[in-house]
XYZ file of C-alpha atoms in Angstrom:
727
model
C 1.660 -45.401 17.150
C 5.084 -44.082 16.060
C 6.533 -40.919 17.846
C 6.446 -38.778 14.269
C 2.997 -38.505 14.016
C 0.632 -35.552 14.879
C -2.899 -36.045 15.690
C -3.073 -38.973 13.134
C -2.593 -36.768 10.254
C 0.728 -35.497 9.324
C 4.158 -36.864 9.754
C 5.690 -33.526 10.268
C 4.389 -30.507 12.240
C 3.414 -27.105 10.072
C 6.611 -25.348 8.411
C 5.558 -22.077 8.697
C 8.719 -20.176 9.860
C 11.513 -18.767 7.304
C 13.404 -18.249 10.508
C 13.428 -21.186 12.189
C 15.605 -23.837 10.599
C 17.391 -27.225 11.484
C 20.490 -28.562 10.405
C 20.882 -31.181 7.610
C 23.522 -33.885 8.983
C 26.939 -33.414 7.048
C 27.737 -37.304 6.946
C 24.785 -39.684 6.010
C 26.237 -43.122 5.675
C 24.220 -46.383 4.889
C 25.723 -49.206 7.098
C 29.231 -49.306 8.391
C 32.071 -47.547 7.204
C 35.033 -50.051 5.854
C 38.290 -49.778 8.299
C 40.874 -47.493 6.619
C 38.341 -45.531 4.386
C 38.689 -41.982 4.898
C 35.951 -39.576 3.752
C 38.567 -37.020 3.066
C 39.609 -39.034 0.288
C 36.757 -38.250 -1.633
C 35.803 -34.876 -3.130
C 35.349 -32.302 -0.582
C 34.118 -29.020 -1.133
C 36.718 -26.190 0.319
C 35.160 -23.346 -0.648
C 31.974 -21.564 -2.518
C 31.452 -17.855 -3.988
C 28.324 -16.750 -4.614
C 29.489 -13.359 -6.568
C 26.771 -11.301 -4.126
C 28.591 -8.030 -4.157
C 26.350 -5.355 -5.306
C 28.420 -4.796 -8.517
C 28.422 -8.410 -9.215
C 26.613 -9.880 -12.297
C 24.153 -11.713 -10.231
C 22.758 -8.842 -8.352
C 22.933 -6.586 -11.409
C 21.428 -9.242 -13.868
C 18.654 -9.839 -11.309
C 18.193 -5.980 -10.331
C 18.844 -6.793 -6.555
C 22.015 -4.620 -6.539
C 19.947 -1.931 -4.814
C 19.516 -4.033 -1.824
C 21.544 -2.966 1.221
C 22.109 -6.611 2.136
C 25.159 -8.741 1.948
C 23.968 -12.054 0.935
C 22.798 -13.055 -2.515
C 19.816 -12.074 -3.269
C 18.252 -13.455 -7.017
C 14.867 -13.704 -8.672
C 13.266 -17.027 -9.344
C 13.113 -18.637 -12.913
C 16.149 -16.822 -13.558
C 19.827 -18.291 -13.786
C 22.676 -17.202 -11.457
C 26.494 -17.934 -10.751
C 28.395 -19.819 -8.123
C 31.524 -21.138 -8.012
C 32.641 -24.302 -5.693
C 36.292 -25.125 -4.992
C 37.072 -28.499 -4.160
C 40.065 -30.335 -2.665
C 40.917 -31.884 -5.946
C 40.255 -31.572 -9.824
C 36.302 -32.533 -10.333
C 36.061 -35.803 -12.344
C 32.592 -35.964 -13.882
C 33.538 -39.944 -14.547
C 33.619 -40.617 -10.859
C 32.527 -37.789 -8.823
C 28.972 -36.884 -8.151
C 27.443 -34.015 -6.668
C 24.287 -31.784 -6.086
C 23.248 -28.728 -4.921
C 20.458 -28.375 -2.143
C 18.413 -25.741 -1.103
C 16.554 -25.806 2.039
C 13.914 -23.550 3.828
C 12.166 -23.779 7.434
C 12.508 -26.222 9.961
C 10.682 -29.264 8.438
C 12.083 -29.540 4.678
C 10.282 -31.644 2.433
C 10.654 -32.169 -1.472
C 6.896 -32.530 -2.201
C 6.235 -29.372 -0.350
C 9.181 -27.491 -2.261
C 10.881 -26.570 1.199
C 13.761 -29.117 0.380
C 15.136 -28.608 -3.411
C 17.735 -30.828 -4.650
C 19.397 -29.451 -7.719
C 20.924 -31.953 -10.049
C 23.849 -31.252 -12.430
C 22.506 -31.208 -15.940
C 23.759 -30.502 -19.516
C 20.826 -28.349 -20.304
C 18.316 -26.636 -18.425
C 14.857 -27.779 -18.690
C 12.119 -25.109 -18.813
C 10.471 -24.281 -15.140
C 12.603 -26.577 -13.437
C 15.658 -26.399 -10.952
C 19.064 -27.227 -12.482
C 22.796 -26.456 -12.114
C 25.163 -26.379 -15.389
C 28.872 -26.475 -15.387
C 30.049 -23.505 -17.546
C 33.849 -23.404 -16.379
C 36.438 -25.858 -15.066
C 39.541 -24.499 -13.832
C 41.939 -26.449 -11.661
C 40.156 -27.447 -8.625
C 37.195 -25.103 -9.191
C 33.895 -25.466 -10.965
C 31.913 -22.117 -12.126
C 28.002 -23.254 -12.298
C 25.231 -21.631 -13.542
C 21.980 -22.514 -11.501
C 18.562 -21.979 -12.695
C 15.761 -21.751 -9.964
C 11.981 -22.737 -10.698
C 9.699 -19.670 -11.706
C 7.096 -21.186 -9.055
C 9.991 -21.541 -6.395
C 8.982 -20.413 -2.759
C 9.780 -16.642 -1.845
C 12.130 -16.445 1.121
C 15.677 -16.956 2.498
C 17.175 -20.461 1.592
C 19.812 -22.135 3.230
C 22.259 -23.566 0.790
C 24.608 -27.161 0.927
C 26.320 -29.232 -1.486
C 26.217 -33.215 -1.225
C 28.598 -35.452 -2.431
C 28.062 -38.875 -3.322
C 30.726 -41.740 -2.146
C 30.301 -45.430 -2.731
C 29.432 -45.180 1.347
C 26.569 -42.352 1.501
C 26.369 -38.657 1.181
C 29.197 -36.115 2.285
C 27.373 -32.783 2.898
C 28.763 -29.416 3.648
C 28.324 -27.409 7.189
C 25.639 -25.092 7.602
C 27.025 -21.737 6.559
C 25.336 -18.459 7.021
C 27.296 -16.906 4.329
C 25.947 -19.020 1.450
C 22.308 -18.160 2.604
C 20.379 -17.222 -0.525
C 17.214 -14.792 -0.926
C 14.830 -16.033 -3.724
C 12.162 -13.428 -4.660
C 9.560 -12.976 -7.315
C 10.528 -12.050 -10.997
C 8.690 -9.475 -12.848
C 11.354 -9.988 -15.534
C 10.452 -13.633 -15.961
C 7.751 -14.856 -18.432
C 6.784 -17.993 -16.518
C 6.618 -15.974 -13.156
C 2.879 -15.116 -11.950
C 4.143 -11.732 -11.635
C 5.422 -11.069 -15.095
C 5.221 -7.484 -16.306
C 6.348 -7.108 -19.966
C 6.782 -3.239 -19.893
C 10.283 -2.546 -18.612
C 9.312 1.252 -17.604
C 6.579 -0.248 -15.559
C 8.957 -2.432 -13.764
C 11.471 0.459 -12.956
C 8.574 2.339 -11.366
C 6.059 -0.512 -9.470
C 9.133 -2.809 -8.556
C 12.660 -0.487 -8.515
C 11.416 2.817 -7.473
C 11.507 3.518 -3.537
C 10.035 6.878 -3.503
C 6.498 7.412 -4.276
C 3.688 9.897 -4.311
C 0.216 9.340 -2.380
C -2.640 11.991 -3.184
C -4.933 12.961 -0.673
C -7.507 15.982 -0.214
C -10.811 16.287 -2.246
C -10.931 15.574 -5.977
C -11.057 19.172 -7.130
C -8.127 20.201 -4.788
C -5.933 17.180 -4.910
C -2.902 17.188 -2.304
C 0.228 15.209 -2.730
C 2.620 14.010 -0.192
C 5.863 11.779 -1.123
C 6.563 8.511 0.701
C 9.856 6.578 1.349
C 9.075 3.101 0.565
C 12.462 2.081 1.430
C 12.476 -1.428 0.122
C 15.883 -1.801 -0.595
C 17.035 -0.378 2.979
C 19.084 -2.379 5.470
C 16.798 -5.122 7.138
C 13.266 -4.315 5.232
C 13.633 -7.706 3.435
C 13.850 -9.447 6.322
C 11.080 -7.592 8.428
C 8.916 -8.458 5.069
C 9.544 -11.995 5.557
C 9.120 -11.727 9.379
C 5.293 -10.504 8.577
C 4.752 -13.992 7.074
C 6.158 -16.002 9.757
C 4.094 -13.879 12.340
C 1.085 -14.797 10.120
C 2.056 -18.421 10.422
C 1.674 -18.605 6.769
C 2.797 -22.050 5.684
C 6.111 -21.737 3.638
C 4.406 -23.657 0.547
C 2.113 -21.191 0.212
C 4.617 -18.395 -0.206
C 5.111 -19.276 -3.847
C 1.939 -18.017 -4.911
C 1.400 -14.043 -4.956
C -2.250 -14.765 -4.264
C -2.134 -15.918 -1.338
C 0.979 -13.912 0.059
C -1.089 -10.616 -0.739
C -4.526 -11.903 1.017
C -2.284 -12.728 3.922
C -0.420 -9.463 3.708
C -3.524 -7.070 3.831
C -4.532 -8.914 7.002
C -1.157 -8.463 8.830
C -0.469 -4.956 7.562
C -2.884 -3.829 10.133
C -3.074 -5.097 13.635
C -6.774 -5.806 14.367
C -7.327 -9.566 15.536
C -3.584 -10.532 14.455
C -1.074 -8.683 16.150
C 0.088 -7.099 12.713
C 2.161 -4.299 11.948
C 0.285 -1.013 12.202
C -2.617 -0.004 14.621
C -5.264 2.151 13.075
C -6.529 5.169 14.805
C -9.154 7.636 13.728
C -9.927 9.724 17.065
C -7.248 12.253 16.524
C -5.619 10.759 20.015
C -2.503 9.890 19.513
C -0.845 10.365 23.107
C 1.045 6.541 22.970
C 2.558 6.423 19.483
C 3.305 8.730 16.217
C 0.319 10.642 14.863
C -0.411 8.900 11.160
C 0.510 11.966 9.324
C 3.893 12.196 10.882
C 5.561 9.363 9.446
C 7.656 9.934 6.036
C 7.967 6.411 4.806
C 7.628 2.879 5.778
C 11.000 1.943 6.765
C 10.846 2.966 10.701
C 7.775 1.154 10.945
C 9.144 -2.003 9.607
C 11.967 -1.782 11.597
C 10.324 -1.280 15.110
C 7.754 -3.935 14.302
C 10.292 -6.713 13.607
C 12.602 -5.462 16.713
C 9.474 -5.317 19.075
C 7.456 -7.768 17.850
C 4.250 -5.500 18.753
C 2.203 -3.562 16.261
C 3.348 0.021 15.614
C 0.924 3.003 16.811
C -0.457 4.869 14.665
C -1.937 4.576 10.988
C -4.507 5.809 8.491
C -5.199 4.698 4.919
C -2.089 5.927 3.345
C -0.021 4.585 5.974
C -1.268 0.873 5.526
C -0.969 1.481 1.970
C 2.393 2.720 1.944
C 3.716 0.146 3.990
C 1.997 -2.592 2.125
C 3.565 -1.174 -1.370
C 6.958 -1.432 0.379
C 6.068 -5.360 1.202
C 5.176 -5.988 -2.139
C 7.981 -4.042 -3.903
C 10.546 -5.590 -1.587
C 9.284 -9.109 -2.396
C 9.354 -8.230 -5.962
C 5.404 -7.908 -6.585
C 4.656 -4.975 -9.081
C 2.290 -2.493 -6.876
C 1.322 0.999 -6.926
C -0.653 3.272 -4.369
C -4.307 4.174 -5.640
C -6.566 6.806 -4.329
C -10.316 6.928 -4.633
C -11.952 10.486 -4.052
C -15.137 9.991 -2.658
C -15.327 6.646 -1.449
C -18.260 4.982 -0.301
C -17.869 2.725 3.121
C -21.204 0.906 2.579
C -21.872 -1.045 5.640
C -24.362 -3.370 4.204
C -23.053 -3.545 0.868
C -25.857 -2.589 -0.929
C -24.729 -0.360 -3.459
C -26.741 2.583 -2.091
C -25.534 5.353 0.534
C -28.498 5.994 2.316
C -28.648 9.808 3.892
C -31.777 10.292 5.657
C -33.425 13.932 6.075
C -35.906 15.096 8.369
C -38.735 16.833 6.934
C -37.213 20.347 7.515
C -34.085 19.151 5.448
C -31.763 18.159 8.084
C -29.608 15.141 8.091
C -30.993 12.524 10.072
C -27.457 11.520 12.118
C -29.429 8.497 14.197
C -30.488 6.934 10.488
C -27.702 7.911 8.389
C -25.080 4.973 9.095
C -23.424 4.706 5.643
C -20.135 7.221 5.196
C -18.466 8.696 2.145
C -14.742 8.974 2.839
C -13.293 12.132 1.304
C -10.589 9.728 -0.059
C -9.290 6.439 0.285
C -5.705 4.931 -0.369
C -5.480 1.294 -1.467
C -2.775 -0.898 -3.313
C -3.060 -2.494 -6.605
C -0.656 -5.466 -7.306
C 0.127 -7.036 -10.670
C -0.048 -10.903 -10.886
C -1.921 -13.548 -12.867
C -5.248 -15.087 -11.328
C -5.197 -18.720 -12.135
C -8.103 -19.225 -9.816
C -10.385 -16.928 -11.737
C -11.343 -17.111 -15.777
C -9.383 -15.688 -18.254
C -8.944 -12.236 -18.679
C -9.040 -11.347 -14.742
C -5.394 -11.320 -14.065
C -3.181 -8.168 -14.164
C -4.211 -5.182 -11.545
C -5.672 -6.547 -8.124
C -7.175 -4.450 -5.587
C -5.396 -5.429 -1.963
C -6.774 -2.969 0.606
C -4.838 -3.215 4.187
C -6.937 -0.479 5.932
C -9.252 -2.617 8.890
C -12.868 -1.600 7.197
C -14.836 -4.669 7.188
C -14.204 -8.543 8.388
C -13.452 -11.057 5.262
C -13.511 -14.647 6.091
C -13.198 -13.877 9.702
C -10.248 -11.402 9.572
C -9.984 -7.769 8.790
C -8.384 -7.750 5.187
C -9.592 -7.083 1.772
C -8.626 -8.616 -1.839
C -6.839 -9.613 -3.769
C -9.916 -8.348 -5.894
C -9.438 -8.238 -9.806
C -9.915 -4.660 -11.184
C -11.406 -6.150 -14.470
C -14.079 -7.656 -12.322
C -14.851 -4.828 -10.830
C -15.345 -2.802 -13.883
C -17.565 -5.232 -15.322
C -19.414 -6.136 -12.293
C -18.384 -9.692 -11.705
C -18.780 -9.392 -7.927
C -18.666 -13.267 -7.893
C -15.044 -13.578 -8.065
C -13.055 -13.936 -5.012
C -11.951 -11.812 -3.085
C -13.806 -8.955 -1.643
C -15.243 -7.782 -5.109
C -18.585 -6.497 -3.887
C -16.987 -4.491 -1.343
C -14.569 -2.753 -3.685
C -17.238 -2.533 -6.429
C -19.533 -0.483 -3.977
C -16.491 1.866 -3.182
C -16.337 3.089 -6.483
C -20.216 2.857 -7.897
C -22.483 3.383 -4.912
C -25.311 5.930 -5.389
C -26.012 8.486 -2.836
C -29.785 8.681 -2.306
C -31.347 11.326 -0.229
C -34.241 10.072 1.773
C -37.063 12.237 3.898
C -38.306 10.591 6.910
C -41.906 11.733 6.941
C -43.438 12.304 10.785
C -45.749 9.105 9.989
C -42.150 7.138 9.637
C -42.632 6.554 5.768
C -39.561 7.410 3.601
C -39.637 9.362 0.407
C -36.609 9.141 -1.899
C -35.916 12.914 -2.684
C -33.134 12.766 -5.006
C -30.286 10.466 -6.251
C -26.724 11.260 -7.171
C -25.113 8.658 -9.346
C -21.861 10.779 -9.969
C -20.618 11.745 -6.344
C -18.866 8.318 -5.262
C -15.937 7.099 -7.013
C -15.490 10.459 -8.803
C -11.927 10.185 -9.465
C -9.248 7.212 -9.170
C -5.341 8.235 -9.238
C -2.172 6.871 -8.970
C 1.365 8.191 -9.559
C 2.222 8.387 -13.172
C 5.273 6.397 -14.559
C 8.709 8.149 -14.480
C 7.380 11.516 -12.527
C 5.659 12.746 -9.607
C 2.410 13.785 -11.868
C -1.118 12.342 -11.541
C -2.581 9.487 -13.870
C -6.559 9.293 -13.716
C -7.334 5.485 -13.679
C -10.804 5.542 -13.022
C -12.022 4.409 -16.271
C -9.998 1.112 -15.286
C -12.469 0.915 -12.314
C -16.005 2.122 -14.154
C -17.287 2.614 -17.625
C -18.818 6.256 -18.018
C -21.582 7.592 -16.255
C -24.720 6.845 -18.445
C -23.076 4.701 -20.959
C -24.661 1.256 -21.885
C -21.545 -0.744 -20.748
C -22.043 1.204 -17.284
C -25.817 -0.123 -17.112
C -24.757 -3.532 -18.059
C -21.756 -4.051 -15.157
C -24.459 -2.547 -12.400
C -26.970 -5.244 -13.743
C -24.144 -8.131 -13.599
C -23.042 -6.879 -10.049
C -27.018 -7.057 -9.197
C -27.474 -10.455 -10.846
C -24.362 -11.912 -8.894
C -26.032 -10.792 -5.533
C -25.073 -7.510 -4.951
C -28.167 -5.779 -3.377
C -29.921 -2.668 -4.334
C -33.065 -2.429 -2.064
C -34.592 0.874 -3.679
C -35.723 1.274 -7.106
C -34.216 4.380 -7.815
C -34.790 4.362 -11.778
C -37.028 6.966 -12.950
C -36.221 9.313 -10.033
C -34.463 12.292 -11.864
C -30.789 13.486 -10.563
C -31.309 16.850 -8.937
C -33.674 17.943 -11.988
C -36.256 20.331 -10.635
C -37.499 23.631 -11.627
C -35.148 25.194 -9.379
C -31.389 23.881 -9.745
C -28.993 24.402 -6.401
C -25.328 24.521 -6.237
C -22.815 25.667 -3.986
C -18.840 26.686 -3.736
C -16.622 26.931 -1.100
C -14.123 29.620 -1.177
C -10.403 28.998 -0.843
C -10.260 28.447 2.850
C -6.742 28.806 4.647
C -6.226 27.317 8.274
C -6.889 30.109 10.868
C -8.670 32.382 8.206
C -12.612 33.517 7.385
C -14.155 32.490 4.296
C -17.313 32.061 2.613
C -19.804 29.681 1.487
C -21.601 31.058 -1.755
C -25.029 29.145 -3.061
C -26.721 29.671 -6.194
C -30.238 28.743 -6.972
C -31.022 28.885 -10.489
C -34.588 28.978 -12.004
C -35.407 27.854 -15.364
C -39.191 28.603 -15.634
C -41.278 31.383 -15.649
C -42.679 31.584 -12.281
C -41.278 32.890 -9.141
C -40.163 30.555 -6.318
C -39.438 30.700 -2.708
C -37.541 28.512 -0.717
C -36.244 27.975 2.886
C -32.812 26.838 2.860
C -30.485 25.411 5.578
C -26.619 25.146 5.796
C -24.861 22.981 8.049
C -20.799 22.970 8.748
C -19.563 20.077 10.124
C -15.891 18.903 11.391
C -15.409 15.634 9.691
C -12.749 12.721 9.942
C -11.506 11.935 6.235
C -13.632 8.904 6.531
C -16.738 11.151 6.392
C -17.995 10.449 10.010
C -18.901 13.924 11.702
C -16.965 14.695 14.910
C -19.202 18.112 15.507
C -21.436 20.744 13.898
C -19.580 24.056 13.939
C -22.150 26.003 11.974
C -25.798 25.811 11.309
C -27.940 28.661 9.372
C -31.205 28.793 8.045
C -31.971 31.566 5.380
C -34.978 32.341 2.951
C -34.644 32.385 -0.672
C -36.556 34.243 -3.535
C -35.613 33.573 -7.036
C -37.118 35.423 -10.113
C -38.380 33.616 -13.318
C -35.629 32.601 -15.672
C -32.914 34.141 -13.257
C -30.455 33.181 -10.617
C -29.473 34.529 -6.896
C -26.529 34.120 -4.854
C -26.538 33.737 -1.020
C -23.416 33.996 0.928
C -22.632 32.459 4.209
C -19.768 33.710 6.308
C -17.707 31.031 8.132
C -15.544 32.645 10.686
C -12.121 31.064 11.864
C -13.183 31.251 15.600
C -16.246 28.779 14.827
C -13.911 25.864 13.214
C -10.610 26.373 14.609
C -11.079 25.096 18.265
C -12.240 21.647 17.098
C -10.271 20.601 14.319
C -8.805 17.403 13.489
C -5.927 15.393 11.790
C -6.911 16.213 8.269
C -8.493 19.905 8.829
C -11.236 18.823 6.616
C -14.732 20.655 6.623
C -18.080 19.241 5.511
C -21.060 21.127 4.188
C -24.441 20.375 3.559
C -27.008 22.548 2.204
C -30.645 21.510 1.437
C -33.444 23.800 0.674
C -37.407 23.143 0.554
C -38.841 24.697 -2.504
C -42.210 26.074 -0.679
C -44.447 26.034 -3.829
C -43.841 22.601 -4.598
C -42.169 20.811 -1.367
C -39.429 19.323 -3.405
C -36.597 18.925 -1.398
C -32.860 19.733 -2.749
C -30.146 18.757 -1.371
C -26.113 18.952 -1.920
C -22.974 18.126 0.094
C -19.457 19.315 -0.195
C -16.043 18.907 1.675
C -13.336 21.109 1.658
C -9.737 20.785 2.835
C -8.116 23.920 4.550
C -4.774 24.953 3.063
C -2.410 24.241 5.762
C 1.141 26.069 5.730
C 4.199 24.095 4.800
C 7.510 23.403 6.098
C 10.429 24.845 4.309
C 13.507 22.757 3.483
C 16.816 24.049 2.126
C 20.285 22.587 1.655
C 23.678 23.831 1.479
C 27.100 22.074 0.385
C 28.100 19.813 -2.344
C 25.340 17.629 -3.481
C 27.450 14.844 -4.088
C 27.865 10.998 -2.767
C 30.101 10.996 0.310
C 30.158 14.315 0.856
C 28.618 16.418 3.833
C 25.711 18.466 3.166
C 23.483 20.716 5.552
C 19.955 20.086 5.881
C 17.884 23.353 6.973
C 14.297 23.192 8.302
C 12.262 26.293 8.631
C 8.614 26.525 9.775
C 6.556 29.673 11.099
C 3.680 29.372 13.213
C 0.650 31.011 11.344
C -1.987 30.642 14.243
C -2.411 33.139 17.035
C -1.883 30.711 19.576
C 1.478 29.289 20.649
C 2.242 25.835 19.593
C 3.394 23.191 22.327
C 5.498 20.044 21.803
C 6.176 20.103 18.261
C 7.383 16.937 16.469
C 9.369 16.910 13.230
C 10.459 14.068 11.363
C 12.980 14.328 8.593
C 13.615 11.857 6.029
C 15.737 11.495 2.884
C 16.226 8.256 1.096
C 19.695 7.532 0.324
C 20.515 11.012 1.471
C 20.022 10.922 5.125
C 18.916 8.192 7.855
C 15.235 9.203 9.162
C 15.358 11.251 12.289
C 12.928 13.192 14.655
C 13.253 16.068 16.968
C 10.814 18.069 19.177
C 10.530 21.777 20.031
C 8.849 22.475 23.161
C 6.920 25.741 22.171
C 6.569 28.199 19.134
C 5.097 31.378 19.711
C 2.556 33.304 17.165
C 4.566 34.421 13.745
C 8.067 32.853 15.283
C 10.018 30.579 13.261
C 11.783 27.522 14.279
C 14.929 26.427 12.619
C 16.843 22.966 12.882
C 19.940 21.926 10.645
C 21.417 18.622 10.082
C 24.400 17.328 8.467
C 24.079 14.459 6.180
C 26.142 12.684 3.709
C 24.097 11.021 0.840
C 25.184 7.137 -0.571
C 22.681 7.192 -3.530
C 23.254 9.033 -6.536
C 20.608 10.237 -8.936
C 17.215 12.325 -8.075
C 16.308 12.083 -4.539
C 14.023 13.762 -2.094
C 13.885 15.221 1.417
C 10.907 15.029 3.237
C 9.779 16.670 6.652
C 6.527 16.416 8.723
C 5.297 18.733 11.546
C 2.893 17.648 13.928
C 1.565 19.241 17.299
C -1.877 19.045 18.930
C -2.846 22.247 17.046
C -1.582 21.448 13.810
C -1.266 18.126 11.848
C -0.526 17.230 8.186
C 1.867 19.805 7.787
C 4.420 18.867 5.196
C 7.186 19.756 3.165
C 9.858 18.220 0.476
C 12.690 19.078 -1.463
C 13.980 17.360 -5.020
C 17.515 16.917 -4.888
C 20.037 15.550 -7.716
C 22.809 13.956 -6.117
C 26.192 13.686 -8.264
C 28.306 10.692 -8.404
C 31.558 10.904 -6.851
C 34.420 11.899 -9.217
């Protein structure tokens, strides 16, 4: 058995690290060199120029001029320029040379990890080639075209010269290392996007907006993707190395996005971020304190250990950085009232006792107030025609998929039309936006009675950031047809046909239609203040009705899981014929303040049993408390290279002293992320922090600050700036 085989199957071990490398020999001689022959007499390379400065043609034409990286960065499928200086003028009649690009430790031409680039007179579509475009003395200028299906990563470059006795090759030179990225500007690339404004937004914009809160009270926060910052490109390649992803798979955006959805969370694979939803963050940074992805990715690469802590918008923010950095168009999407359907049966079952109270033991499904995931743009050659385009990729660890916590890529088009048979994880995402809310009464004899069905609660609103601005773009109709339309029924029937389960037949059960209608509103609720919940009963008949009503107020995680009940109140209601009546329930600050969680989210459930008909009405709503903001101000010239003073101010609105207050301050292109801790802040007192910075990127920029302590989280502030170029 030869030394080179492993377990009898392959001659080389797996090539799954961009970071590992081996040296190609500088001389490959066949046989003995005749006496007196000096290899120096043949064509020798004395220097190589890659035109890799940010203002050079290569980086400008490949849209890589903003990367804070001194190496050459190009996009695949598009030509770039290099210059080779030889020891004497090049003679095409007798001199033969080629370029070689190599990645990983065990390069093979068949795997695309060793790429010999021949000198050609004309480029062939889709193939590597190098064309001589200028000869001057001992120098040659070449235009090099890469394949649009090339592996994405960091390549080593060599130049090999043929002699009658073998090959002379240049030495390994880190200065000529070349990064090759996905190319949304190239029609043959799987991530090609044909709209320039969309490419500017979804690939080149390093600042984003994440929507959270409630569908009727949407809150925003900015996020620094920082895909061009120093070290981020290497950190993104390191993630794929850490996943031991075979280099030959890194040409395929479907495979890359599937690996990334598993690796951005730390569950089961020592990935980037540890998720935590228990409100205890003693060993790391609270999820709401992060202002962007840069610190997280750099810490992960330098330590090799998962970073603590994240929740859905943090996972989505970091995954978006990964995609945009490698050249895959991507955006963050927020789904309001997102179903976490444990058994993927398209029904969120809420079990009630006979007196109308929720039964927490039986109610296992949860509805997240909102959930953030990513969409990445790519073709899907593994699916029938028409299912390419935006794909859902979700790195928040919710459910196991093929043995790992990951989700996607799932075609948005397939989700809309109910084609849940198409990989990957389409049934789970379909349920997140399409499940019905079913209220079921559990009788004393254990029989179940379906009381009401709400078909409009789940997937109420799906938002992403608009192109070229910070506003909202409603993309709900990308995911589902309007409720009640024929197409919507058809999509559901298609999903059921392909195996999505719906165990209870709820057709024919009216959606909250009874002789009496119930609705309720929560007054604007400010952190630390009292407010009211107003319940309205409307009687549309000529009969008088009475009802026994019940209100339950819970502190909930934004994932819909209740932590504790802070309010329960039962009251009797009388409704005269053809009229309505309002009932008010007072909520005192002291009732909820002591047990608040990260998101300061309150959940109210109201049920009422009509005494005359025994019909149960049930309804639930969440409200996010209005939280004070951090104020940001600047003074000094807003000019690249000039000093500018940033002031952070915050006034404590609570009747208690705040302790161990962390403030994170970040401004992409304006200042590096920094943080500072303040020991205490008494009630109604103001803290002030000043920092001097020197902006280095012109144009519209943002300053962002977060404040975190045990009593207050999700406190945030931002300031828009216009940084002028240096004159």
